[in-house]
Amino acid sequence: MLHVEKLTASIGDTPILKGLDLAVGAGEVHAIMGPNGSGKSTFAHALAGRDGYEIGGTVTLDGADLLEMEPEARAAAGVFMGFQYPVEIPGVNNMYFLRTAVNSVRRTLGEDEIGARDFLKVAEQAMELVEMKKDFLYRSVNAGFSGGEKKRNEILQMAVMQPRLAVLDETDSGLDIDALRVVAKGVNSLRGPERSMIVITHYQRLLDYIKPDFVHVLVEGKIVESGDHTLALHLEENGYAGFVNHDLDDAPLSGASA
Amino acid sequence: MSETMRGIEELTEASYEFGFSTDLDTDVAPPGLNEDTVRLISAKKDEPEWLLEWRLKAFAAWQEMEEPDWAKLNIAPIDYQAISYWAAPKQKPVLESMDDVDPDIREMFDKLGIPLHEQKMLSNVAVDAIVDSVSVTTTFKETLLEAGVIFCSFSEAVQDYPELIKEHLGSVVPVRDNFFAALNSAVFSDGSFCYIPKGVRCPMELSTYFRINSMNTGQFERTLIVAEDDSHVSYLEGCTAPQRDENQLHAAVVELVAKDRAEIKYSTVQNWYPGDENGIGGIYNFVTKRGRAHTDAKISWTQVETGSAITWKYPSVILQGDRSIGEFYSVALTSKHQQADTGTKMIHIGADTTSTVISKGISAAKGQNTYRGLVKMMRSAENARNYTQCDSLLLGKTSGAHTVPYIEVKNPTAQVEHEASTSTVGEDQLYYCRQRGMNEEDAMAMIVNGFCREVFNELPMEFAVEAQRLLSVSLEGSVG
């Protein structure tokens, strides 16, 4: 499914990813953990196609070269990113945004667009999944949402977009335990044999709810250790110290999490 | 053609001889503006003596006035003597089919989703559909007549309802008000008159009527709306369809009179030709719009301005009666080399009067957008309130946004609030939308439309939808 080889990313002269290798099979859930500034968010943005990075290496999804594609083409190819900081778009209602997103992808794929009424059904189902009230659909995208609402909105979007590959960037950050449970429930129900997920997180806590098939430790722009979910427990106890070879002060603090 | 070479007097004579309406297509006065031009226009329209006097007074005033230069506009000199002031009701050539219509305009029609029969009417294509719509128009006329609503061209009104015109013409915008208003008063060609009797709620949006009656009112348009006590009317001027016009200078005047407890909602969608990418051509739109609100009356202006090379326009409300309400909702978009200096004046005279101003300015490409607004609380305006919100959105590095609020408060109990913001469409917002599969232009259009939401919400439904599309179309090519 997803093959990442020798992926590098830098901002200006500052390298952030330094040759990252990762293979994600269909239906698998991979967790990526690592200390601040290790390049976790940069990895997510490199997959999604954010401007501003110098990118090297190769990334293919189902054999297609992702790095050649604009962000919207990647979305059409099935890449979905759950943002750590979902963006506010005042005046644009959530429902309209979602339907435009779905129909943009459908158009790109040469499929018929979905009408407002049919879409409402799809959206309502997805809303139940993340335990949202209906008025949520008619509020402006993320504007004035609480942290928990924003993250739930990301999962709602994922449920509606039905992506091939979901990259969830620190979806657990800023969530209280109830919101965490709702988000995790949503993610779990979207697991399936045709859908792969990369769950990026700082803490083991999320992985109590979303049990990954594989856990990778990202340090200074490289994956330094991979294992099953027990690796996360090990990290929880021992921290990242064992994986960090030299001083973390060298790691870029700005930009990496942007 | 040879007629244009003749003297004015001869022309005037000719019109008497051959009749007014049949001679339209050859009815062009030579360029130039003097007292005789004013007399000619008045004579052509068979106007009563008092109206001629009124025009002449305006002309005399105009001659002493100077073109205003306080706006943040770069205006190439206008030669008022090079304009023909009697060329207005020009007959458009009738086309065989939509294929004969300018492909650019056709493309825009499609993008705006304007129904085919309306496209044909707007482009003056001869087809059966026009026959249908003529009957529709008649139905509308009958409906209005039953309700006692008068809605007709200004020229007709002068003939049929001289007393109403005499009473109200110039009562809100006096002839000496400003340079362009004085010019309009002297030479206005035609326009609309609307009268809503006491207690009548106009049975339809006058927009509906307007859509069907594709107007060709010329460059010096005059509109007067009088709403008697307890009446209500919603009026939409213009339409989203692209409008080209050979006349570069447009100086219109709109006067609204809302008597006690009456409500007038006036919406404008202005999509005149903005000129090309190099700033060549385009309409100069210098408009004076003002309403007078009596006790407990409400006047609401909503405007979506995306066209014209230059827009100079300040729809205003004189809040004369106690508890009267004034509103101004505006979206002004400038792209290419367009310039807009627009805003409102809220003049609070009565006690407990309230006004709301929501202005959204969008500047793209080399567009320059200025909000200029006056809120004036007179000594008598006890407990008056104003809320002003002025948001500017900048797209690209070469566009400009400016905000020039004037606030004058002479009553200590009055409250004035002013909020202003300037933002750009964030890279983050675009990236977020693109990650969800939208291309950059669609994303931009969505974000900009969201920015304008509060104003679009004030438009009649069908126009809100078209206004959104219009904004998207106007923004095309301005991304990046």
mmCIF file of N, CA and C in Angstrom, chain B residues 37-96:
data_model
loop_
_atom_site.group_PDB
_atom_site.id
_atom_site.type_symbol
_atom_site.label_atom_id
_atom_site.label_comp_id
_atom_site.label_asym_id
_atom_site.label_seq_id
_atom_site.Cartn_x
_atom_site.Cartn_y
_atom_site.Cartn_z
ATOM 1 N N THR B 37 -28.694 71.519 -23.886
ATOM 2 C CA THR B 37 -28.751 70.060 -23.779
ATOM 3 C C THR B 37 -29.811 69.665 -22.750
ATOM 4 N N VAL B 38 -29.794 70.369 -21.625
ATOM 5 C CA VAL B 38 -30.764 70.087 -20.575
ATOM 6 C C VAL B 38 -32.180 70.333 -21.091
ATOM 7 N N ARG B 39 -32.359 71.435 -21.791
ATOM 8 C CA ARG B 39 -33.676 71.744 -22.362
ATOM 9 C C ARG B 39 -34.105 70.676 -23.360
ATOM 10 N N LEU B 40 -33.142 70.211 -24.147
ATOM 11 C CA LEU B 40 -33.449 69.185 -25.147
ATOM 12 C C LEU B 40 -33.965 67.917 -24.465
ATOM 13 N N ILE B 41 -33.239 67.476 -23.464
ATOM 14 C CA ILE B 41 -33.626 66.246 -22.781
ATOM 15 C C ILE B 41 -35.030 66.395 -22.214
ATOM 16 N N SER B 42 -35.262 67.512 -21.561
ATOM 17 C CA SER B 42 -36.551 67.737 -20.936
ATOM 18 C C SER B 42 -37.665 67.778 -21.993
ATOM 19 N N ALA B 43 -37.351 68.397 -23.099
ATOM 20 C CA ALA B 43 -38.345 68.491 -24.169
ATOM 21 C C ALA B 43 -38.618 67.125 -24.776
ATOM 22 N N LYS B 44 -37.559 66.369 -24.979
ATOM 23 C CA LYS B 44 -37.699 65.023 -25.529
ATOM 24 C C LYS B 44 -38.662 64.199 -24.691
ATOM 25 N N LYS B 45 -38.598 64.431 -23.395
ATOM 26 C CA LYS B 45 -39.398 63.634 -22.484
ATOM 27 C C LYS B 45 -40.721 64.315 -22.179
ATOM 28 N N ASP B 46 -40.935 65.441 -22.855
ATOM 29 C CA ASP B 46 -42.209 66.126 -22.721
ATOM 30 C C ASP B 46 -42.506 66.445 -21.263
ATOM 31 N N GLU B 47 -41.486 66.949 -20.588
ATOM 32 C CA GLU B 47 -41.617 67.149 -19.153
ATOM 33 C C GLU B 47 -42.338 68.453 -18.830
ATOM 34 N N PRO B 48 -42.994 68.513 -17.676
ATOM 35 C CA PRO B 48 -43.626 69.759 -17.247
ATOM 36 C C PRO B 48 -42.560 70.828 -16.972
ATOM 37 N N GLU B 49 -43.002 72.051 -16.971
ATOM 38 C CA GLU B 49 -42.113 73.194 -16.829
ATOM 39 C C GLU B 49 -41.301 73.134 -15.523
ATOM 40 N N TRP B 50 -41.979 72.737 -14.423
ATOM 41 C CA TRP B 50 -41.282 72.741 -13.128
ATOM 42 C C TRP B 50 -40.089 71.799 -13.123
ATOM 43 N N LEU B 51 -40.204 70.706 -13.877
ATOM 44 C CA LEU B 51 -39.094 69.744 -13.891
ATOM 45 C C LEU B 51 -37.921 70.296 -14.701
ATOM 46 N N LEU B 52 -38.250 70.991 -15.778
ATOM 47 C CA LEU B 52 -37.191 71.641 -16.548
ATOM 48 C C LEU B 52 -36.460 72.657 -15.667
ATOM 49 N N GLU B 53 -37.249 73.444 -14.936
ATOM 50 C CA GLU B 53 -36.642 74.433 -14.033
ATOM 51 C C GLU B 53 -35.714 73.744 -13.035
ATOM 52 N N TRP B 54 -36.189 72.632 -12.534
ATOM 53 C CA TRP B 54 -35.425 71.857 -11.544
ATOM 54 C C TRP B 54 -34.095 71.378 -12.132
ATOM 55 N N ARG B 55 -34.188 70.872 -13.360
ATOM 56 C CA ARG B 55 -32.979 70.422 -14.051
ATOM 57 C C ARG B 55 -32.013 71.588 -14.278
ATOM 58 N N LEU B 56 -32.582 72.709 -14.687
ATOM 59 C CA LEU B 56 -31.725 73.863 -14.984
ATOM 60 C C LEU B 56 -31.033 74.373 -13.721
ATOM 61 N N LYS B 57 -31.771 74.338 -12.620
ATOM 62 C CA LYS B 57 -31.185 74.735 -11.344
ATOM 63 C C LYS B 57 -30.006 73.804 -10.998
ATOM 64 N N ALA B 58 -30.235 72.528 -11.252
ATOM 65 C CA ALA B 58 -29.176 71.543 -10.988
ATOM 66 C C ALA B 58 -27.970 71.801 -11.894
ATOM 67 N N PHE B 59 -28.275 72.096 -13.141
ATOM 68 C CA PHE B 59 -27.187 72.341 -14.090
ATOM 69 C C PHE B 59 -26.356 73.555 -13.668
ATOM 70 N N ALA B 60 -27.069 74.614 -13.264
ATOM 71 C CA ALA B 60 -26.372 75.823 -12.820
ATOM 72 C C ALA B 60 -25.495 75.511 -11.606
ATOM 73 N N ALA B 61 -26.029 74.696 -10.709
ATOM 74 C CA ALA B 61 -25.255 74.320 -9.522
ATOM 75 C C ALA B 61 -24.019 73.518 -9.927
ATOM 76 N N TRP B 62 -24.242 72.577 -10.830
ATOM 77 C CA TRP B 62 -23.154 71.688 -11.264
ATOM 78 C C TRP B 62 -22.002 72.484 -11.877
ATOM 79 N N GLN B 63 -22.375 73.506 -12.630
ATOM 80 C CA GLN B 63 -21.340 74.307 -13.296
ATOM 81 C C GLN B 63 -20.407 74.985 -12.304
ATOM 82 N N GLU B 64 -20.935 75.254 -11.120
ATOM 83 C CA GLU B 64 -20.105 75.913 -10.113
ATOM 84 C C GLU B 64 -19.344 74.920 -9.237
ATOM 85 N N MET B 65 -19.652 73.656 -9.426
ATOM 86 C CA MET B 65 -19.047 72.656 -8.532
ATOM 87 C C MET B 65 -17.778 72.067 -9.140
ATOM 88 N N GLU B 66 -16.983 71.496 -8.245
ATOM 89 C CA GLU B 66 -15.756 70.830 -8.675
ATOM 90 C C GLU B 66 -15.921 69.332 -8.483
ATOM 91 N N GLU B 67 -15.288 68.586 -9.357
ATOM 92 C CA GLU B 67 -15.280 67.139 -9.207
ATOM 93 C C GLU B 67 -14.626 66.786 -7.862
ATOM 94 N N PRO B 68 -15.238 65.930 -7.079
ATOM 95 C CA PRO B 68 -14.635 65.621 -5.770
ATOM 96 C C PRO B 68 -13.308 64.875 -5.941
ATOM 97 N N ASP B 69 -12.346 65.218 -5.102
ATOM 98 C CA ASP B 69 -11.060 64.521 -5.234
ATOM 99 C C ASP B 69 -10.613 63.897 -3.915
ATOM 100 N N TRP B 70 -11.533 63.823 -2.950
ATOM 101 C CA TRP B 70 -11.152 63.300 -1.650
ATOM 102 C C TRP B 70 -11.116 61.779 -1.594
ATOM 103 N N ALA B 71 -11.733 61.135 -2.555
ATOM 104 C CA ALA B 71 -11.753 59.672 -2.508
ATOM 105 C C ALA B 71 -10.376 59.116 -2.854
ATOM 106 N N LYS B 72 -10.115 57.916 -2.370
ATOM 107 C CA LYS B 72 -8.840 57.285 -2.678
ATOM 108 C C LYS B 72 -8.982 56.574 -4.023
ATOM 109 N N LEU B 73 -9.125 57.392 -5.044
ATOM 110 C CA LEU B 73 -9.338 56.857 -6.379
ATOM 111 C C LEU B 73 -8.431 57.581 -7.345
ATOM 112 N N ASN B 74 -7.978 56.839 -8.305
ATOM 113 C CA ASN B 74 -7.154 57.409 -9.337
ATOM 114 C C ASN B 74 -8.003 57.479 -10.596
ATOM 115 N N ILE B 75 -8.525 58.649 -10.881
ATOM 116 C CA ILE B 75 -9.481 58.767 -11.975
ATOM 117 C C ILE B 75 -8.869 59.568 -13.108
ATOM 118 N N ALA B 76 -8.853 58.956 -14.288
ATOM 119 C CA ALA B 76 -8.383 59.700 -15.450
ATOM 120 C C ALA B 76 -9.363 60.841 -15.692
ATOM 121 N N PRO B 77 -8.880 61.992 -16.172
ATOM 122 C CA PRO B 77 -9.771 63.139 -16.347
ATOM 123 C C PRO B 77 -10.967 62.793 -17.234
ATOM 124 N N ILE B 78 -12.132 63.264 -16.833
ATOM 125 C CA ILE B 78 -13.333 63.012 -17.614
ATOM 126 C C ILE B 78 -13.683 64.290 -18.366
ATOM 127 N N ASP B 79 -13.853 64.153 -19.671
ATOM 128 C CA ASP B 79 -14.244 65.314 -20.462
ATOM 129 C C ASP B 79 -15.763 65.313 -20.611
ATOM 130 N N TYR B 80 -16.416 66.143 -19.801
ATOM 131 C CA TYR B 80 -17.876 66.125 -19.786
ATOM 132 C C TYR B 80 -18.478 66.674 -21.073
ATOM 133 N N GLN B 81 -17.665 67.391 -21.826
ATOM 134 C CA GLN B 81 -18.172 67.923 -23.090
ATOM 135 C C GLN B 81 -18.050 66.906 -24.231
ATOM 136 N N ALA B 82 -17.367 65.795 -23.950
ATOM 137 C CA ALA B 82 -17.186 64.787 -25.003
ATOM 138 C C ALA B 82 -18.273 63.716 -24.955
ATOM 139 N N ILE B 83 -19.129 63.834 -23.947
ATOM 140 C CA ILE B 83 -20.173 62.822 -23.773
ATOM 141 C C ILE B 83 -21.455 63.288 -24.441
ATOM 142 N N SER B 84 -22.146 62.332 -25.063
ATOM 143 C CA SER B 84 -23.461 62.663 -25.591
ATOM 144 C C SER B 84 -24.499 62.383 -24.508
ATOM 145 N N TYR B 85 -25.269 63.404 -24.178
ATOM 146 C CA TYR B 85 -26.203 63.261 -23.057
ATOM 147 C C TYR B 85 -27.593 62.829 -23.486
ATOM 148 N N TRP B 86 -27.741 62.634 -24.730
ATOM 149 C CA TRP B 86 -29.020 62.070 -25.155
ATOM 150 C C TRP B 86 -28.775 60.926 -26.108
ATOM 151 N N ALA B 87 -28.332 59.839 -25.545
ATOM 152 C CA ALA B 87 -28.088 58.652 -26.350
ATOM 153 C C ALA B 87 -28.646 57.458 -25.597
ATOM 154 N N ALA B 88 -29.410 57.755 -24.592
ATOM 155 C CA ALA B 88 -29.722 56.731 -23.610
ATOM 156 C C ALA B 88 -30.480 55.500 -24.105
ATOM 157 N N PRO B 89 -31.753 55.620 -24.417
ATOM 158 C CA PRO B 89 -32.483 54.363 -24.670
ATOM 159 C C PRO B 89 -32.117 53.775 -26.013
ATOM 160 N N LYS B 90 -30.929 53.245 -26.079
ATOM 161 C CA LYS B 90 -30.452 52.722 -27.351
ATOM 162 C C LYS B 90 -31.056 51.341 -27.596
ATOM 163 N N GLN B 91 -31.476 51.138 -28.809
ATOM 164 C CA GLN B 91 -32.034 49.837 -29.146
ATOM 165 C C GLN B 91 -30.890 48.855 -29.382
ATOM 166 N N LYS B 92 -30.882 47.771 -28.632
ATOM 167 C CA LYS B 92 -29.840 46.765 -28.872
ATOM 168 C C LYS B 92 -30.197 45.972 -30.116
ATOM 169 N N PRO B 93 -29.222 45.560 -30.897
ATOM 170 C CA PRO B 93 -29.561 44.734 -32.055
ATOM 171 C C PRO B 93 -30.165 43.409 -31.590
ATOM 172 N N VAL B 94 -31.194 42.982 -32.305
ATOM 173 C CA VAL B 94 -31.797 41.701 -31.952
ATOM 174 C C VAL B 94 -31.002 40.586 -32.606
ATOM 175 N N LEU B 95 -30.619 39.595 -31.825
ATOM 176 C CA LEU B 95 -29.769 38.528 -32.343
ATOM 177 C C LEU B 95 -30.610 37.313 -32.721
ATOM 178 N N GLU B 96 -30.079 36.539 -33.638
ATOM 179 C CA GLU B 96 -30.802 35.377 -34.135
ATOM 180 C C GLU B 96 -30.857 34.255 -33.105
#
